[in-house]
Amino acid sequence: MPDGSIFKRCSCRDTNTGKLIGIHCPKLRRANGSWSSDHGHWHYQLELPKTTDGRRRPLRRGGFNARTEAADELDQARSLLALARRDRARGVEIGDMLQHVAHTRGPLPDPDEIRRRLRTGGTLADAPTVAEHLTTWLTGLQIDENTILSYESHVRNYLIPHLGTIPLDKLRPHHIKNMFAAIEQRTAEVHAAKTSPDPKVRATVKGIRPCGPSTRRLIRATLRKAINDALAEEIIVGVTNPATLVKTRGDRPHPIVWEPERVEHWRTTGKVPGPVMVWTDELLAQFLDHAAEHDPDLHPLFHFMAYRGPRRGEACGLRDSEVRLDKREVTINNQIATHGHRTRQKPPKSRAGNRDLTIDADTATVLTAYRARRAAQRLKAGPAWPDTGLFFVRPNGHPWHPNLVTQRFNKLVRRAGLPPIRLHDLRHGAATIALDAGIDIKVVSEQLGHTTTTLTRDTYQSVTKELHHNAADAVAERIKKKRRRSA
């Protein structure tokens, strides 16, 4: 093991040349040759293993006020070098690590931590910070563009601001919990400001979207994925992914039906009972009648969404070749995804999203009439008609932009005087009506393109009123029979 040496030096300069005198300053020693107690600082030097190309590299560290401080760190550096034993490659790696520490003027790593890294076969270099890893991780992803945009939003707006300075291997569950607590507090502040009677207060949060439970779950999923990739690539080793140990608060919002009493309360107060609302059969019929009269170009698409529950992008991206009206069948295998205002076509997001839908006779009639109307528009347009291969297109033959479809839907709802729902809630309504009609949950799950029936059950079963009414009547009838017998 290299011994190293301890010495003193100062920052005095030669009065003639202006150069540092260093260890040759006469003030560093007393007349008897011993070190001065009030001049200069203690340093040490230790020979590191030669580099891979055979170059020498001494480790020099200084600035210690006491000799014992320099001696203690020298012993720590010796202990670190000793961990390599006779493994030359590891010795060079430890030397590289010590050289880097000296260059950055950071503290020497803990020998126990380096011993653990050696035992697990991981790199000896310090782990990157959360911000460094997330930034590098994003640049190397080769996945769907929409997913990358979602990851980038979570990283930029939440993960780096709250966790960025923490070394990745030091990230613990309590750090993540504190982040979500801060996000929830900020969300509450935004909600309060948006509902403030003061327009100046409302203006302070204009354009700011509250971070709800669903977004918080996605933020956690992004972090979990990034750390799992770091573990797989051995950027960090021997630790448990802390994101898997943290649960986000707030359940997935369940759809709430616009019962007549809720509609009346909304008309009086303007308050919407929840973030996800669905219309009753009567309200849906009113909307479709209004859409057929006031927006005949989009009425068939809205009808299809309301009856069979495809997602907005799936309806806009429905291929003409996948609509078999004579068999009353439709295949979902394409969607139009949005990236800001830009769009692109791509397959559904999961295997379950690729699915066949059987349409009812009314929907087949509506779509048949639409196809005939589209053919007349194409004939009128002549060569100017673009060949998009899509079923639902604008009167000029071009694809519908999903955002425009949403805008037109919202305008129709307002002008019809109906209680508000989102366009996506037509999908929720289709599921709710199907379950209320007694359709098996597995069939409904496949219709919606869910990967499992668990999501369907957790999201929709609480609003299937017909099933609950039937259960309540059955219980009452059974008790009534018992009471008659006892009477």
Short mmCIF file of C-alpha atoms in Angstrom, two decimals:
data_model
loop_
_atom_site.label_atom_id
_atom_site.label_comp_id
_atom_site.label_asym_id
_atom_site.label_seq_id
_atom_site.Cartn_x
_atom_site.Cartn_y
_atom_site.Cartn_z
CA MET A 1 0.00 0.00 0.00
CA PRO A 2 1.40 3.45 -0.83
CA ASP A 3 2.43 5.42 2.26
CA GLY A 4 1.95 9.00 1.10
CA SER A 5 3.28 12.08 2.86
CA ILE A 6 1.96 15.00 4.90
CA PHE A 7 3.38 18.48 4.71
CA LYS A 8 2.61 22.19 4.94
CA ARG A 9 2.48 24.86 2.31
CA CYS A 10 1.23 28.44 2.12
CA SER A 11 0.06 31.01 -0.38
CA CYS A 12 2.95 33.44 0.05
CA ARG A 13 4.52 34.82 -3.13
CA ASP A 14 8.05 35.89 -4.02
CA THR A 15 8.27 39.69 -3.82
CA ASN A 16 10.38 39.85 -7.00
CA THR A 17 8.73 37.32 -9.31
CA GLY A 18 5.23 37.15 -7.81
CA LYS A 19 5.32 33.35 -7.97
CA LEU A 20 4.02 31.15 -5.17
CA ILE A 21 6.72 30.06 -2.75
CA GLY A 22 4.73 27.05 -1.59
CA ILE A 23 6.59 24.52 0.54
CA HIS A 24 9.79 26.63 0.46
CA CYS A 25 8.38 29.56 2.42
CA PRO A 26 10.72 30.17 5.41
CA LYS A 27 7.75 31.03 7.63
CA LEU A 28 6.51 27.44 7.46
CA ARG A 29 9.22 26.23 9.86
CA ARG A 30 10.49 27.35 13.23
CA ALA A 31 14.14 27.94 13.95
CA ASN A 32 14.47 24.37 15.27
CA GLY A 33 13.07 22.95 12.00
CA SER A 34 9.61 22.00 13.31
CA TRP A 35 6.46 23.11 11.54
CA SER A 36 5.04 26.53 12.38
CA SER A 37 1.72 26.39 14.20
CA ASP A 38 0.34 29.65 12.78
CA HIS A 39 1.44 29.74 9.13
CA GLY A 40 0.26 27.74 6.14
CA HIS A 41 -2.12 24.81 5.81
CA TRP A 42 -1.62 21.06 5.92
CA HIS A 43 -1.58 18.99 2.74
CA TYR A 44 -1.01 15.39 1.83
CA GLN A 45 0.17 13.56 -1.27
CA LEU A 46 -0.48 9.96 -2.25
CA GLU A 47 0.60 8.07 -5.34
CA LEU A 48 -2.42 6.65 -7.20
CA PRO A 49 -2.31 3.58 -9.45
CA LYS A 50 -1.01 4.48 -12.89
CA THR A 51 -3.53 5.21 -15.60
CA THR A 52 -4.42 2.59 -18.21
CA ASP A 53 -1.74 4.08 -20.49
CA GLY A 54 0.92 3.95 -17.74
CA ARG A 55 1.07 7.59 -16.63
CA ARG A 56 1.80 8.57 -13.01
CA ARG A 57 -0.76 10.62 -11.13
CA PRO A 58 -0.20 11.74 -7.56
CA LEU A 59 -3.24 12.68 -5.46
CA ARG A 60 -2.69 16.03 -3.75
CA ARG A 61 -5.21 17.48 -1.32
CA GLY A 62 -4.79 20.39 1.07
CA GLY A 63 -6.23 23.29 2.98
CA PHE A 64 -6.46 21.43 6.31
CA ASN A 65 -6.10 23.49 9.48
CA ALA A 66 -4.74 20.60 11.54
CA ARG A 67 -2.27 17.84 10.75
CA THR A 68 -4.70 15.27 12.14
CA GLU A 69 -7.31 16.30 9.54
CA ALA A 70 -4.85 15.69 6.71
CA ALA A 71 -3.77 12.40 8.28
CA ASP A 72 -7.35 11.18 8.65
CA GLU A 73 -8.17 11.86 5.00
CA LEU A 74 -4.90 10.29 3.88
CA ASP A 75 -5.88 7.15 5.81
CA GLN A 76 -9.31 7.25 4.14
CA ALA A 77 -7.70 7.47 0.69
CA ARG A 78 -5.41 4.54 1.55
CA SER A 79 -8.42 2.51 2.69
CA LEU A 80 -10.17 3.19 -0.60
CA LEU A 81 -7.17 2.07 -2.63
CA ALA A 82 -6.86 -1.06 -0.51
CA LEU A 83 -10.39 -2.12 -1.53
CA ALA A 84 -9.07 -3.05 -4.98
CA ARG A 85 -6.83 -5.75 -3.42
CA ARG A 86 -4.89 -7.22 -6.36
CA ASP A 87 -7.46 -6.30 -9.01
CA ARG A 88 -5.50 -3.86 -11.16
CA ALA A 89 -8.56 -2.77 -13.18
CA ARG A 90 -10.46 -1.91 -10.01
CA GLY A 91 -7.39 -0.15 -8.64
CA VAL A 92 -7.25 2.06 -11.73
CA GLU A 93 -10.98 2.71 -11.40
CA ILE A 94 -10.60 3.76 -7.75
CA GLY A 95 -7.69 5.97 -8.79
CA ASP A 96 -9.88 7.57 -11.47
CA MET A 97 -12.54 8.22 -8.83
CA LEU A 98 -10.07 9.84 -6.41
CA GLN A 99 -8.59 11.93 -9.18
CA HIS A 100 -12.05 13.17 -10.11
CA VAL A 101 -12.79 14.04 -6.47
CA ALA A 102 -9.55 16.00 -6.26
CA HIS A 103 -10.36 17.88 -9.45
CA THR A 104 -13.86 18.81 -8.27
CA ARG A 105 -12.67 19.46 -4.70
CA GLY A 106 -15.43 17.28 -3.30
CA PRO A 107 -15.27 15.00 -0.24
CA LEU A 108 -13.78 11.54 -0.48
CA PRO A 109 -16.43 8.80 -0.81
CA ASP A 110 -17.25 6.58 2.13
CA PRO A 111 -15.20 3.32 1.96
CA ASP A 112 -18.25 1.29 3.05
CA GLU A 113 -20.25 2.69 0.13
CA ILE A 114 -17.45 1.90 -2.33
CA ARG A 115 -17.13 -1.60 -0.82
CA ARG A 116 -20.86 -2.11 -1.44
CA ARG A 117 -20.54 -0.96 -5.03
CA LEU A 118 -17.60 -3.30 -5.58
CA ARG A 119 -19.57 -6.18 -4.08
CA THR A 120 -22.56 -5.56 -6.35
CA GLY A 121 -20.40 -5.04 -9.43
CA GLY A 122 -21.60 -1.50 -10.06
CA THR A 123 -19.69 1.55 -11.24
CA LEU A 124 -17.62 3.36 -8.62
CA ALA A 125 -18.34 6.80 -9.98
CA ASP A 126 -20.84 8.92 -8.08
CA ALA A 127 -24.38 8.45 -9.26
CA PRO A 128 -25.82 11.32 -11.31
CA THR A 129 -28.37 13.62 -9.78
CA VAL A 130 -32.01 12.99 -10.56
CA ALA A 131 -31.94 15.97 -12.95
CA GLU A 132 -28.83 14.69 -14.76
CA HIS A 133 -30.23 11.20 -15.16
CA LEU A 134 -33.69 12.32 -16.30
CA THR A 135 -32.21 14.71 -18.87
CA THR A 136 -29.95 12.00 -20.32
CA TRP A 137 -32.71 9.40 -20.10
CA LEU A 138 -35.12 11.49 -22.17
CA THR A 139 -32.63 11.95 -24.99
CA GLY A 140 -32.14 8.19 -25.34
CA LEU A 141 -35.76 7.09 -25.47
CA GLN A 142 -37.05 5.52 -28.66
CA ILE A 143 -40.77 5.31 -28.05
CA ASP A 144 -44.02 6.90 -29.13
CA GLU A 145 -43.77 10.68 -29.56
CA ASN A 146 -46.83 11.39 -27.44
CA THR A 147 -45.36 9.35 -24.58
CA ILE A 148 -42.08 11.24 -24.82
CA LEU A 149 -43.94 14.56 -24.70
CA SER A 150 -45.77 13.37 -21.60
CA TYR A 151 -42.50 12.28 -19.97
CA GLU A 152 -40.86 15.62 -20.85
CA SER A 153 -43.75 17.54 -19.27
CA HIS A 154 -43.52 15.53 -16.04
CA VAL A 155 -39.73 15.90 -15.90
CA ARG A 156 -39.71 19.63 -16.67
CA ASN A 157 -42.64 20.73 -14.53
CA TYR A 158 -42.46 18.42 -11.52
CA LEU A 159 -39.59 15.93 -11.17
CA ILE A 160 -36.60 18.21 -11.76
CA PRO A 161 -37.97 21.20 -9.78
CA HIS A 162 -38.71 19.01 -6.75
CA LEU A 163 -36.10 16.22 -6.92
CA GLY A 164 -33.45 17.39 -9.39
CA THR A 165 -30.57 18.06 -6.97
CA ILE A 166 -30.77 14.71 -5.16
CA PRO A 167 -28.20 12.04 -6.19
CA LEU A 168 -30.12 9.27 -7.91
CA ASP A 169 -28.85 6.56 -5.56
CA LYS A 170 -29.81 8.70 -2.55
CA LEU A 171 -33.42 9.24 -3.66
CA ARG A 172 -35.76 7.88 -1.00
CA PRO A 173 -39.55 7.45 -0.72
CA HIS A 174 -39.86 10.41 1.64
CA HIS A 175 -38.41 12.71 -1.04
CA ILE A 176 -41.11 11.57 -3.48
CA LYS A 177 -43.86 11.87 -0.86
CA ASN A 178 -42.75 15.42 -0.10
CA MET A 179 -42.91 16.23 -3.81
CA PHE A 180 -46.49 15.01 -4.10
CA ALA A 181 -47.48 16.87 -0.92
CA ALA A 182 -46.14 20.09 -2.46
CA ILE A 183 -47.93 19.37 -5.76
CA GLU A 184 -51.23 18.75 -3.95
CA GLN A 185 -50.84 21.98 -2.00
CA ARG A 186 -50.16 23.93 -5.18
CA THR A 187 -53.15 22.28 -6.87
CA ALA A 188 -55.41 23.35 -4.00
CA GLU A 189 -54.11 26.91 -4.34
CA VAL A 190 -54.80 26.91 -8.10
CA HIS A 191 -58.33 25.56 -7.57
CA ALA A 192 -59.02 28.22 -4.95
CA ALA A 193 -57.72 30.97 -7.23
CA LYS A 194 -59.73 29.76 -10.23
CA THR A 195 -62.96 29.85 -8.22
CA SER A 196 -62.20 33.20 -6.57
CA PRO A 197 -64.79 35.96 -7.04
CA ASP A 198 -61.91 38.39 -7.62
CA PRO A 199 -61.03 38.55 -11.35
CA LYS A 200 -57.48 39.65 -10.51
CA VAL A 201 -56.95 36.49 -8.48
CA ARG A 202 -58.40 34.33 -11.26
CA ALA A 203 -56.07 36.03 -13.73
CA THR A 204 -53.01 34.87 -11.74
CA VAL A 205 -53.75 31.24 -12.61
CA LYS A 206 -55.04 31.71 -16.14
CA GLY A 207 -53.74 28.92 -18.33
CA ILE A 208 -52.45 26.90 -15.36
CA ARG A 209 -53.85 23.39 -15.24
CA PRO A 210 -54.28 21.84 -11.78
CA CYS A 211 -52.38 18.60 -11.26
CA GLY A 212 -55.13 16.09 -10.48
CA PRO A 213 -54.90 12.49 -9.24
CA SER A 214 -54.56 11.03 -12.74
CA THR A 215 -51.63 13.30 -13.58
CA ARG A 216 -49.96 12.51 -10.26
CA ARG A 217 -50.21 8.80 -11.04
CA LEU A 218 -48.57 9.43 -14.42
CA ILE A 219 -45.77 11.49 -12.82
CA ARG A 220 -45.03 8.58 -10.50
CA ALA A 221 -45.08 6.17 -13.44
CA THR A 222 -42.58 8.35 -15.32
CA LEU A 223 -40.20 8.41 -12.37
CA ARG A 224 -40.59 4.67 -11.81
CA LYS A 225 -39.75 3.98 -15.45
CA ALA A 226 -36.69 6.27 -15.40
CA ILE A 227 -35.29 4.62 -12.26
CA ASN A 228 -36.01 1.11 -13.55
CA ASP A 229 -33.99 1.97 -16.66
CA ALA A 230 -31.16 3.28 -14.46
CA LEU A 231 -31.15 -0.02 -12.56
CA ALA A 232 -31.21 -2.04 -15.78
CA GLU A 233 -28.24 -0.08 -17.15
CA GLU A 234 -26.41 -0.31 -13.78
CA ILE A 235 -26.24 3.46 -13.45
CA ILE A 236 -27.24 2.67 -9.88
CA VAL A 237 -27.07 -0.77 -8.30
CA GLY A 238 -28.15 -2.53 -5.14
CA VAL A 239 -31.12 -0.26 -4.38
CA THR A 240 -34.88 -0.67 -4.51
CA ASN A 241 -36.75 1.65 -6.84
CA PRO A 242 -38.23 4.18 -4.35
CA ALA A 243 -41.03 5.15 -6.75
CA THR A 244 -42.51 1.66 -6.36
CA LEU A 245 -42.86 2.24 -2.62
CA VAL A 246 -44.91 5.43 -2.94
CA LYS A 247 -48.63 5.52 -3.61
CA THR A 248 -50.27 8.66 -4.93
CA ARG A 249 -53.37 9.86 -3.17
CA GLY A 250 -56.69 10.37 -4.85
CA ASP A 251 -58.81 7.75 -6.56
CA ARG A 252 -59.59 7.66 -10.25
CA PRO A 253 -62.67 9.90 -10.66
CA HIS A 254 -65.83 7.91 -11.32
CA PRO A 255 -68.46 9.11 -13.78
CA ILE A 256 -71.49 10.81 -12.22
CA VAL A 257 -74.82 10.71 -13.99
CA TRP A 258 -76.65 13.97 -14.71
CA GLU A 259 -79.80 13.00 -12.82
CA PRO A 260 -82.66 15.55 -13.05
CA GLU A 261 -82.01 16.81 -9.51
CA ARG A 262 -78.34 17.45 -10.36
CA VAL A 263 -79.31 19.22 -13.56
CA GLU A 264 -81.69 21.47 -11.63
CA HIS A 265 -78.99 22.28 -9.07
CA TRP A 266 -76.54 23.05 -11.88
CA ARG A 267 -79.02 25.40 -13.58
CA THR A 268 -79.48 27.23 -10.27
CA THR A 269 -75.88 27.42 -9.05
CA GLY A 270 -73.70 26.67 -12.08
CA LYS A 271 -71.84 24.03 -10.07
CA VAL A 272 -70.85 20.72 -11.70
CA PRO A 273 -70.90 17.75 -9.28
CA GLY A 274 -67.64 16.20 -10.47
CA PRO A 275 -64.89 16.18 -13.11
CA VAL A 276 -66.40 13.26 -15.04
CA MET A 277 -70.11 13.54 -15.89
CA VAL A 278 -72.35 11.46 -18.16
CA TRP A 279 -75.74 12.20 -19.62
CA THR A 280 -78.84 10.15 -19.09
CA ASP A 281 -80.42 8.49 -22.12
CA GLU A 282 -82.82 11.43 -22.45
CA LEU A 283 -80.08 14.06 -22.38
CA LEU A 284 -77.97 12.12 -24.88
CA ALA A 285 -80.96 11.89 -27.23
CA GLN A 286 -81.47 15.65 -26.95
CA PHE A 287 -77.84 16.27 -27.86
CA LEU A 288 -77.82 13.96 -30.86
CA ASP A 289 -81.03 15.52 -32.19
CA HIS A 290 -79.50 18.98 -31.75
CA ALA A 291 -76.25 17.90 -33.44
CA ALA A 292 -78.12 16.33 -36.38
CA GLU A 293 -79.86 19.65 -37.01
CA HIS A 294 -77.05 22.13 -36.27
CA ASP A 295 -73.86 20.22 -37.19
CA PRO A 296 -74.76 17.47 -39.68
CA ASP A 297 -71.11 17.12 -40.73
CA LEU A 298 -70.08 15.85 -37.31
CA HIS A 299 -73.32 14.30 -36.11
CA PRO A 300 -72.42 10.81 -37.47
CA LEU A 301 -69.09 10.85 -35.62
CA PHE A 302 -70.75 11.95 -32.37
CA HIS A 303 -73.41 9.28 -32.83
CA PHE A 304 -70.71 6.61 -33.29
CA MET A 305 -68.84 7.74 -30.18
CA ALA A 306 -72.02 7.90 -28.08
CA TYR A 307 -73.23 4.44 -29.11
CA ARG A 308 -69.99 2.43 -29.25
CA GLY A 309 -67.56 4.44 -27.10
CA PRO A 310 -64.38 4.78 -29.22
CA ARG A 311 -61.82 7.34 -28.14
CA ARG A 312 -61.73 10.68 -29.95
CA GLY A 313 -58.56 9.85 -31.88
CA GLU A 314 -59.92 6.43 -32.81
CA ALA A 315 -63.10 7.94 -34.25
CA CYS A 316 -61.19 10.59 -36.19
CA GLY A 317 -58.73 7.96 -37.45
CA LEU A 318 -61.30 5.30 -38.38
CA ARG A 319 -60.27 3.84 -41.72
CA ASP A 320 -62.84 3.64 -44.50
CA SER A 321 -61.64 0.13 -45.34
CA GLU A 322 -62.44 -1.03 -41.80
CA VAL A 323 -66.13 -0.07 -41.89
CA ARG A 324 -68.31 -2.99 -43.07
CA LEU A 325 -71.83 -1.62 -42.88
CA ASP A 326 -73.45 -4.60 -44.59
CA LYS A 327 -72.13 -6.79 -41.74
CA ARG A 328 -72.58 -4.04 -39.11
CA GLU A 329 -68.90 -4.31 -38.15
CA VAL A 330 -66.15 -1.80 -37.57
CA THR A 331 -62.47 -2.47 -36.82
CA ILE A 332 -60.47 -0.02 -34.70
CA ASN A 333 -56.81 -0.23 -35.70
CA ASN A 334 -55.82 3.39 -36.27
CA GLN A 335 -56.06 6.73 -34.49
CA ILE A 336 -55.15 10.37 -35.06
CA ALA A 337 -52.93 11.54 -32.21
CA THR A 338 -52.24 15.19 -31.43
CA HIS A 339 -48.92 16.79 -30.54
CA GLY A 340 -49.93 20.34 -29.68
CA HIS A 341 -51.71 21.29 -32.89
CA ARG A 342 -49.79 18.82 -35.04
CA THR A 343 -51.33 15.43 -35.77
CA ARG A 344 -50.17 12.05 -36.95
CA GLN A 345 -51.77 8.68 -37.45
CA LYS A 346 -50.65 5.69 -35.44
CA PRO A 347 -52.00 2.38 -34.05
CA PRO A 348 -53.99 2.32 -30.80
CA LYS A 349 -51.92 2.51 -27.64
CA SER A 350 -52.35 -1.14 -26.61
CA ARG A 351 -53.04 -4.56 -28.08
CA ALA A 352 -56.54 -4.42 -26.60
CA GLY A 353 -57.07 -1.13 -28.44
CA ASN A 354 -57.02 -3.02 -31.74
CA ARG A 355 -60.55 -4.39 -31.71
CA ASP A 356 -63.67 -5.20 -33.68
CA LEU A 357 -66.93 -3.43 -32.85
CA THR A 358 -70.39 -4.62 -33.77
CA ILE A 359 -72.69 -1.70 -34.46
CA ASP A 360 -76.44 -1.58 -33.97
CA ALA A 361 -78.99 -1.08 -36.73
CA ASP A 362 -79.55 2.62 -35.90
CA THR A 363 -75.83 3.37 -36.05
CA ALA A 364 -75.53 1.42 -39.31
CA THR A 365 -78.35 3.55 -40.76
CA VAL A 366 -76.68 6.81 -39.65
CA LEU A 367 -73.29 5.76 -41.06
CA THR A 368 -74.82 4.53 -44.33
CA ALA A 369 -76.52 7.89 -44.83
CA TYR A 370 -73.24 9.64 -44.01
CA ARG A 371 -71.30 7.55 -46.53
CA ALA A 372 -73.81 8.48 -49.25
CA ARG A 373 -73.54 12.15 -48.34
CA ARG A 374 -69.74 11.93 -48.38
CA ALA A 375 -69.85 10.35 -51.83
CA ALA A 376 -71.89 13.31 -53.10
CA GLN A 377 -69.39 15.75 -51.60
CA ARG A 378 -66.52 13.84 -53.24
CA LEU A 379 -68.25 13.88 -56.61
CA LYS A 380 -68.76 17.63 -56.33
CA ALA A 381 -65.12 18.24 -55.31
CA GLY A 382 -63.72 16.19 -58.18
CA PRO A 383 -59.90 15.91 -58.39
CA ALA A 384 -59.50 18.29 -55.43
CA TRP A 385 -60.81 15.61 -53.07
CA PRO A 386 -57.85 14.15 -51.09
CA ASP A 387 -57.52 10.40 -50.72
CA THR A 388 -57.05 10.12 -46.94
CA GLY A 389 -58.41 6.61 -46.55
CA LEU A 390 -60.43 7.80 -43.55
CA PHE A 391 -64.14 7.24 -42.95
CA PHE A 392 -65.01 10.46 -41.14
CA VAL A 393 -63.73 13.48 -43.06
CA ARG A 394 -64.58 17.15 -43.40
CA PRO A 395 -66.86 18.33 -46.25
CA ASN A 396 -63.71 19.06 -48.30
CA GLY A 397 -62.37 15.52 -47.74
CA HIS A 398 -59.58 16.45 -45.35
CA PRO A 399 -59.22 14.73 -41.95
CA TRP A 400 -60.91 16.10 -38.87
CA HIS A 401 -58.45 17.59 -36.39
CA PRO A 402 -59.35 16.07 -32.99
CA ASN A 403 -59.11 19.45 -31.28
CA LEU A 404 -61.57 20.96 -33.75
CA VAL A 405 -63.98 18.09 -33.07
CA THR A 406 -63.79 18.88 -29.36
CA GLN A 407 -64.39 22.60 -29.98
CA ARG A 408 -67.45 21.89 -32.13
CA PHE A 409 -68.80 19.47 -29.52
CA ASN A 410 -68.44 21.99 -26.68
CA LYS A 411 -70.19 24.66 -28.77
CA LEU A 412 -73.10 22.34 -29.50
CA VAL A 413 -73.49 21.46 -25.82
CA ARG A 414 -73.58 25.13 -24.81
CA ARG A 415 -76.03 26.14 -27.52
CA ALA A 416 -78.30 23.21 -26.71
CA GLY A 417 -78.45 24.36 -23.08
CA LEU A 418 -77.40 20.91 -21.86
CA PRO A 419 -75.45 20.24 -18.65
CA PRO A 420 -71.76 20.12 -19.55
CA ILE A 421 -69.77 17.00 -20.24
CA ARG A 422 -66.46 16.50 -22.04
CA LEU A 423 -66.31 14.89 -25.46
CA HIS A 424 -64.49 11.94 -23.85
CA ASP A 425 -67.51 11.52 -21.57
CA LEU A 426 -69.51 10.25 -24.55
CA ARG A 427 -67.28 7.19 -24.21
CA HIS A 428 -68.07 6.97 -20.50
CA GLY A 429 -71.75 7.32 -21.28
CA ALA A 430 -71.61 4.48 -23.81
CA ALA A 431 -70.08 2.20 -21.18
CA THR A 432 -72.56 3.24 -18.49
CA ILE A 433 -75.60 2.72 -20.73
CA ALA A 434 -74.30 -0.70 -21.81
CA LEU A 435 -73.79 -1.84 -18.23
CA ASP A 436 -77.20 -0.50 -17.22
CA ALA A 437 -78.70 -2.53 -20.05
CA GLY A 438 -77.23 -5.67 -18.46
CA ILE A 439 -74.41 -6.22 -20.97
CA ASP A 440 -71.68 -8.48 -19.56
CA ILE A 441 -68.74 -6.45 -18.24
CA LYS A 442 -66.22 -8.43 -20.32
CA VAL A 443 -68.10 -7.49 -23.49
CA VAL A 444 -68.14 -3.81 -22.45
CA SER A 445 -64.42 -3.97 -21.59
CA GLU A 446 -63.59 -5.36 -25.04
CA GLN A 447 -65.83 -2.74 -26.67
CA LEU A 448 -63.86 0.04 -24.93
CA GLY A 449 -60.46 -1.50 -25.67
CA HIS A 450 -59.51 -1.91 -22.01
CA THR A 451 -56.65 -4.30 -21.28
CA THR A 452 -58.54 -5.85 -18.33
CA THR A 453 -62.06 -5.84 -16.94
CA THR A 454 -60.68 -4.45 -13.68
CA LEU A 455 -60.42 -0.94 -15.11
CA THR A 456 -63.93 -1.21 -16.55
CA ARG A 457 -65.36 -2.42 -13.26
CA ASP A 458 -63.53 0.13 -11.10
CA THR A 459 -64.48 3.03 -13.36
CA TYR A 460 -68.08 2.33 -14.30
CA GLN A 461 -69.81 -0.18 -12.07
CA SER A 462 -70.62 2.44 -9.41
CA VAL A 463 -72.93 4.26 -11.85
CA THR A 464 -74.87 1.32 -13.27
CA LYS A 465 -78.17 2.33 -11.71
CA GLU A 466 -80.34 -0.37 -13.25
CA LEU A 467 -78.26 -3.14 -11.69
CA HIS A 468 -78.38 -1.47 -8.29
CA HIS A 469 -82.14 -0.93 -8.54
CA ASN A 470 -82.63 -4.57 -9.42
CA ALA A 471 -80.53 -5.62 -6.43
CA ALA A 472 -82.43 -3.33 -4.08
CA ASP A 473 -85.80 -4.63 -5.35
CA ALA A 474 -84.67 -8.23 -4.94
CA VAL A 475 -83.64 -7.66 -1.33
CA ALA A 476 -86.88 -5.84 -0.53
CA GLU A 477 -88.98 -8.56 -2.12
CA ARG A 478 -87.25 -11.27 -0.11
CA ILE A 479 -87.72 -9.41 3.18
CA LYS A 480 -91.35 -8.64 2.30
CA LYS A 481 -92.10 -12.37 1.86
CA LYS A 482 -90.58 -13.15 5.26
CA ARG A 483 -92.64 -10.44 6.94
CA ARG A 484 -95.87 -11.77 5.43
CA ARG A 485 -95.14 -15.23 6.75
CA SER A 486 -94.48 -13.98 10.27
CA ALA A 487 -97.64 -11.85 10.21
#
